[in-house]
Amino acid sequence: RKEVEQDPGPFNVPEGATVAFNCTYSNSASQSFFWYRQDCRKEPKLLMSVYSSGNEDGRFTAQLNRASQYISLLIRDSKLSDSATYLCVVPPKVNTGFQKLVFGTGTRLLVSP
Amino acid sequence: DVKVTQSSRYLVKRTGEKVFLECVQDMDHENMFWYRQDPGLGLRLIYFSYDVKMKEKGDIPEGYSVSREKKERFSLILESASTNQTSMYLCASSLGYQPQHFGDGTRLSIL
């Protein structure tokens, strides 16, 4: 199993829709996870951190399912500005003792009018 | 706000040249990272450093070296540039186990 896997998409949704992405990971000992957002030809930017069962920030909810080893990102009431690639980020299999992360290849979201 | 600054947004070099990419962060972070990003492959770690003069190989270190003489600066060096090193290069920094912050990226073309 890959350290982290994401559906590449693209997910095409209309404005106002609710959309969810999943990300599976292989390291059962992982404690912290992150979702980053990356706009076209720009750098990744931190969207949310997930340290326990989940996290909510406005229209965005991240949930962690340790039993099945996946994290999800739910976006409610999608906006045109949500169009981007969403990267799932997990700690590596080998504990390096510091913050070396493994980035998924990303899920592309396209929100249309 | 954390500021990670990469020296160039766009760079064009020729095969065989020695190329230097510079990265500076202003938040006293001990960890610094160099990634490359290619379509369909995502972010791949080249090298990282957790302290001054300390460096560790990432997943794809071949053809690259790094230098960290000062805490705020982490340089990536392409010893002899080749066309397969054409890519987007991203520098990041972090404090302890906190999330990484990225610079704007350098689009490097090797002709």
Coordinates of C-alpha atoms in Angstrom, one line a residue:
Chain A
R1 CA 0.0 0.0 0.0
K2 CA 1.3 3.5 -0.8
E3 CA 2.0 5.8 2.1
V4 CA -0.7 8.1 1.0
E5 CA -3.2 7.8 -1.8
Q6 CA -5.7 10.3 -3.2
D7 CA -8.3 10.2 -6.0
P8 CA -6.8 12.6 -8.5
G9 CA -10.2 13.8 -9.8
P10 CA -11.1 16.2 -11.2
F11 CA -14.3 16.6 -9.1
N12 CA -16.6 18.9 -11.1
V13 CA -19.3 20.4 -8.9
P14 CA -21.7 23.4 -9.2
E15 CA -21.6 26.3 -6.9
G16 CA -23.3 25.6 -3.6
A17 CA -22.7 21.9 -3.7
T18 CA -21.2 19.8 -1.0
V19 CA -18.2 17.7 -2.0
A20 CA -15.9 15.3 -0.1
F21 CA -12.5 13.8 -0.8
N22 CA -10.9 10.9 0.8
C23 CA -7.3 10.1 1.4
T24 CA -5.9 6.7 2.6
Y25 CA -2.7 6.3 4.5
S26 CA -0.6 3.2 5.4
N27 CA 1.1 4.2 8.7
S28 CA -1.3 3.1 11.4
A29 CA 0.8 4.9 14.0
S30 CA 0.3 8.3 12.4
Q31 CA -0.9 11.0 14.8
S32 CA -1.1 14.2 12.8
F33 CA -2.4 14.9 9.4
F34 CA -2.8 18.0 7.2
W35 CA -4.8 19.2 4.2
Y36 CA -3.1 21.7 2.0
R37 CA -4.6 23.7 -0.8
Q38 CA -2.6 24.4 -4.0
D39 CA -3.8 26.8 -6.7
C40 CA -2.6 26.5 -10.2
R41 CA 1.1 27.4 -10.5
K42 CA 1.3 28.4 -6.9
E43 CA 2.8 27.0 -3.7
P44 CA 0.8 24.7 -1.4
K45 CA -0.8 26.4 1.6
L46 CA -2.0 24.9 4.8
L47 CA -5.8 24.5 4.9
M48 CA -6.4 22.4 8.0
S49 CA -4.6 20.3 10.6
V50 CA -6.1 17.1 11.9
Y51 CA -4.8 15.8 15.2
S52 CA -7.6 13.8 16.7
S53 CA -11.0 12.6 15.2
G54 CA -11.5 15.7 13.2
N55 CA -11.5 19.4 12.7
E56 CA -14.0 22.0 11.5
D57 CA -13.3 25.5 10.1
G58 CA -16.3 27.3 8.6
R59 CA -17.4 25.4 5.5
F60 CA -14.5 22.9 5.7
T61 CA -14.6 19.8 7.8
A62 CA -11.8 17.2 8.1
Q63 CA -12.5 13.9 9.6
L64 CA -10.1 11.1 10.6
N65 CA -11.0 7.4 10.6
R66 CA -8.2 5.5 12.3
A67 CA -9.8 2.1 12.0
S68 CA -10.0 2.3 8.2
Q69 CA -6.9 4.6 7.9
Y70 CA -8.4 7.4 5.9
I71 CA -9.0 11.1 6.3
S72 CA -11.6 13.1 4.5
L73 CA -12.2 16.7 3.6
L74 CA -15.7 17.9 3.3
I75 CA -16.5 21.3 1.7
R76 CA -20.0 22.7 2.1
D77 CA -21.6 25.4 0.0
S78 CA -18.8 25.3 -2.6
K79 CA -17.6 28.6 -4.0
L80 CA -15.9 29.3 -7.3
S81 CA -12.8 30.3 -5.3
D82 CA -12.6 26.8 -3.9
S83 CA -11.4 25.5 -7.2
A84 CA -7.9 24.2 -6.5
T85 CA -5.9 21.0 -5.9
Y86 CA -6.2 19.6 -2.3
L87 CA -3.2 17.8 -1.0
C88 CA -3.4 15.2 1.8
V89 CA -0.3 15.1 3.9
V90 CA 0.7 12.4 6.4
P91 CA 3.8 11.5 8.5
P92 CA 6.1 8.9 6.9
K93 CA 6.2 5.2 7.9
V94 CA 9.6 5.6 9.5
N95 CA 9.6 7.9 12.5
T96 CA 12.3 10.4 11.7
G97 CA 11.9 12.3 14.9
F98 CA 11.1 15.5 13.2
Q99 CA 8.6 16.9 10.7
K100 CA 9.3 15.0 7.5
L101 CA 6.0 14.6 5.7
V102 CA 4.6 12.6 2.8
F103 CA 2.4 14.5 0.3
G104 CA -0.4 13.0 -1.7
T105 CA -0.5 13.8 -5.4
G106 CA -3.7 15.8 -4.8
T107 CA -7.3 15.9 -5.7
R108 CA -8.4 18.5 -8.2
L109 CA -11.7 20.4 -7.6
L110 CA -13.4 22.5 -10.2
V111 CA -16.4 24.5 -9.0
S112 CA -18.6 25.9 -11.8
P113 CA -21.2 28.7 -11.9
Chain B
D1 CA 3.2 35.4 9.3
V2 CA 5.9 33.0 8.2
K3 CA 7.8 34.2 5.2
V4 CA 9.7 31.8 3.0
T5 CA 11.5 33.5 0.1
Q6 CA 13.0 31.8 -2.9
S7 CA 15.5 33.7 -4.9
S8 CA 13.9 33.3 -8.4
R9 CA 10.4 32.6 -9.7
Y10 CA 11.6 31.6 -13.1
L11 CA 15.1 30.4 -14.2
V12 CA 16.5 29.1 -17.5
K13 CA 19.8 27.3 -17.5
R14 CA 21.8 25.1 -19.9
T15 CA 22.7 21.5 -19.5
G16 CA 25.9 21.0 -17.6
E17 CA 25.7 24.3 -15.8
K18 CA 26.0 24.4 -12.0
V19 CA 22.7 25.9 -10.7
F20 CA 22.0 27.4 -7.3
L21 CA 18.6 27.8 -5.8
E22 CA 18.4 29.9 -2.7
C23 CA 15.7 29.9 0.1
V24 CA 15.5 32.1 3.1
Q25 CA 13.0 32.0 6.0
D26 CA 12.4 34.6 8.6
M27 CA 10.9 32.7 11.5
D28 CA 13.9 30.9 13.0
H29 CA 12.6 27.5 11.9
E30 CA 15.1 24.7 12.5
N31 CA 13.6 22.4 9.7
M32 CA 14.0 23.3 6.0
F33 CA 13.1 21.2 3.0
W34 CA 13.6 21.2 -0.8
Y35 CA 11.0 19.5 -3.0
R36 CA 10.4 19.2 -6.7
Q37 CA 6.9 19.0 -8.1
D38 CA 6.1 17.4 -11.5
P39 CA 2.7 16.7 -13.1
G40 CA 1.2 13.4 -11.9
L41 CA 4.0 12.8 -9.4
G42 CA 3.2 15.3 -6.7
L43 CA 5.7 16.7 -4.3
R44 CA 8.9 14.7 -3.9
L45 CA 11.5 15.4 -1.2
I46 CA 15.0 16.1 -2.4
Y47 CA 16.9 17.0 0.8
F48 CA 16.0 18.4 4.2
S49 CA 17.9 19.9 7.1
Y50 CA 17.0 20.0 10.7
D51 CA 19.9 22.2 11.9
V52 CA 22.7 24.4 10.6
K53 CA 25.2 22.3 8.7
M54 CA 23.0 19.2 9.1
K55 CA 21.4 17.6 6.0
E56 CA 19.6 14.4 5.2
K57 CA 18.8 12.9 1.8
G58 CA 15.2 12.8 0.8
D59 CA 13.6 10.4 -1.7
I60 CA 15.3 11.7 -4.9
P61 CA 18.7 13.2 -3.9
E62 CA 20.6 12.1 -7.0
G63 CA 22.1 15.0 -9.0
Y64 CA 21.5 17.5 -6.2
S65 CA 23.4 18.7 -3.1
V66 CA 22.5 21.3 -0.4
S67 CA 24.1 23.7 1.9
R68 CA 22.9 25.2 5.2
E69 CA 25.6 27.5 6.6
K70 CA 23.1 29.7 8.4
K71 CA 19.8 28.8 10.1
E72 CA 17.7 31.0 7.9
R73 CA 19.2 29.9 4.5
F74 CA 19.0 26.6 2.7
S75 CA 20.5 26.3 -0.8
L76 CA 19.8 23.6 -3.4
I77 CA 22.6 23.0 -5.9
L78 CA 22.3 21.2 -9.2
E79 CA 25.9 20.0 -9.7
S80 CA 25.6 19.6 -13.5
A81 CA 22.1 20.4 -14.7
S82 CA 20.3 18.0 -17.0
T83 CA 17.0 18.3 -18.9
N84 CA 15.3 15.9 -16.6
Q85 CA 15.8 18.4 -13.8
T86 CA 13.4 20.8 -15.4
S87 CA 10.7 21.2 -12.8
M88 CA 9.0 23.3 -10.2
Y89 CA 11.2 23.5 -7.1
L90 CA 9.6 24.4 -3.7
C91 CA 11.4 25.2 -0.5
A92 CA 9.6 24.8 2.9
S93 CA 10.4 25.4 6.5
S94 CA 8.8 24.3 9.8
L95 CA 9.2 24.5 13.5
G96 CA 9.3 21.2 15.3
Y97 CA 6.2 19.1 14.4
Q98 CA 4.2 22.1 13.2
P99 CA 3.1 22.2 9.5
Q100 CA 5.5 23.2 6.8
H101 CA 5.3 26.6 5.1
F102 CA 6.3 27.0 1.5
G103 CA 8.0 29.6 -0.6
D104 CA 6.5 30.7 -4.0
G105 CA 8.5 28.2 -5.9
T106 CA 11.0 28.4 -8.7
R107 CA 10.2 27.2 -12.2
L108 CA 13.5 25.9 -13.5
S109 CA 14.0 25.1 -17.2
I110 CA 17.1 23.3 -18.4
L111 CA 17.7 23.6 -22.1

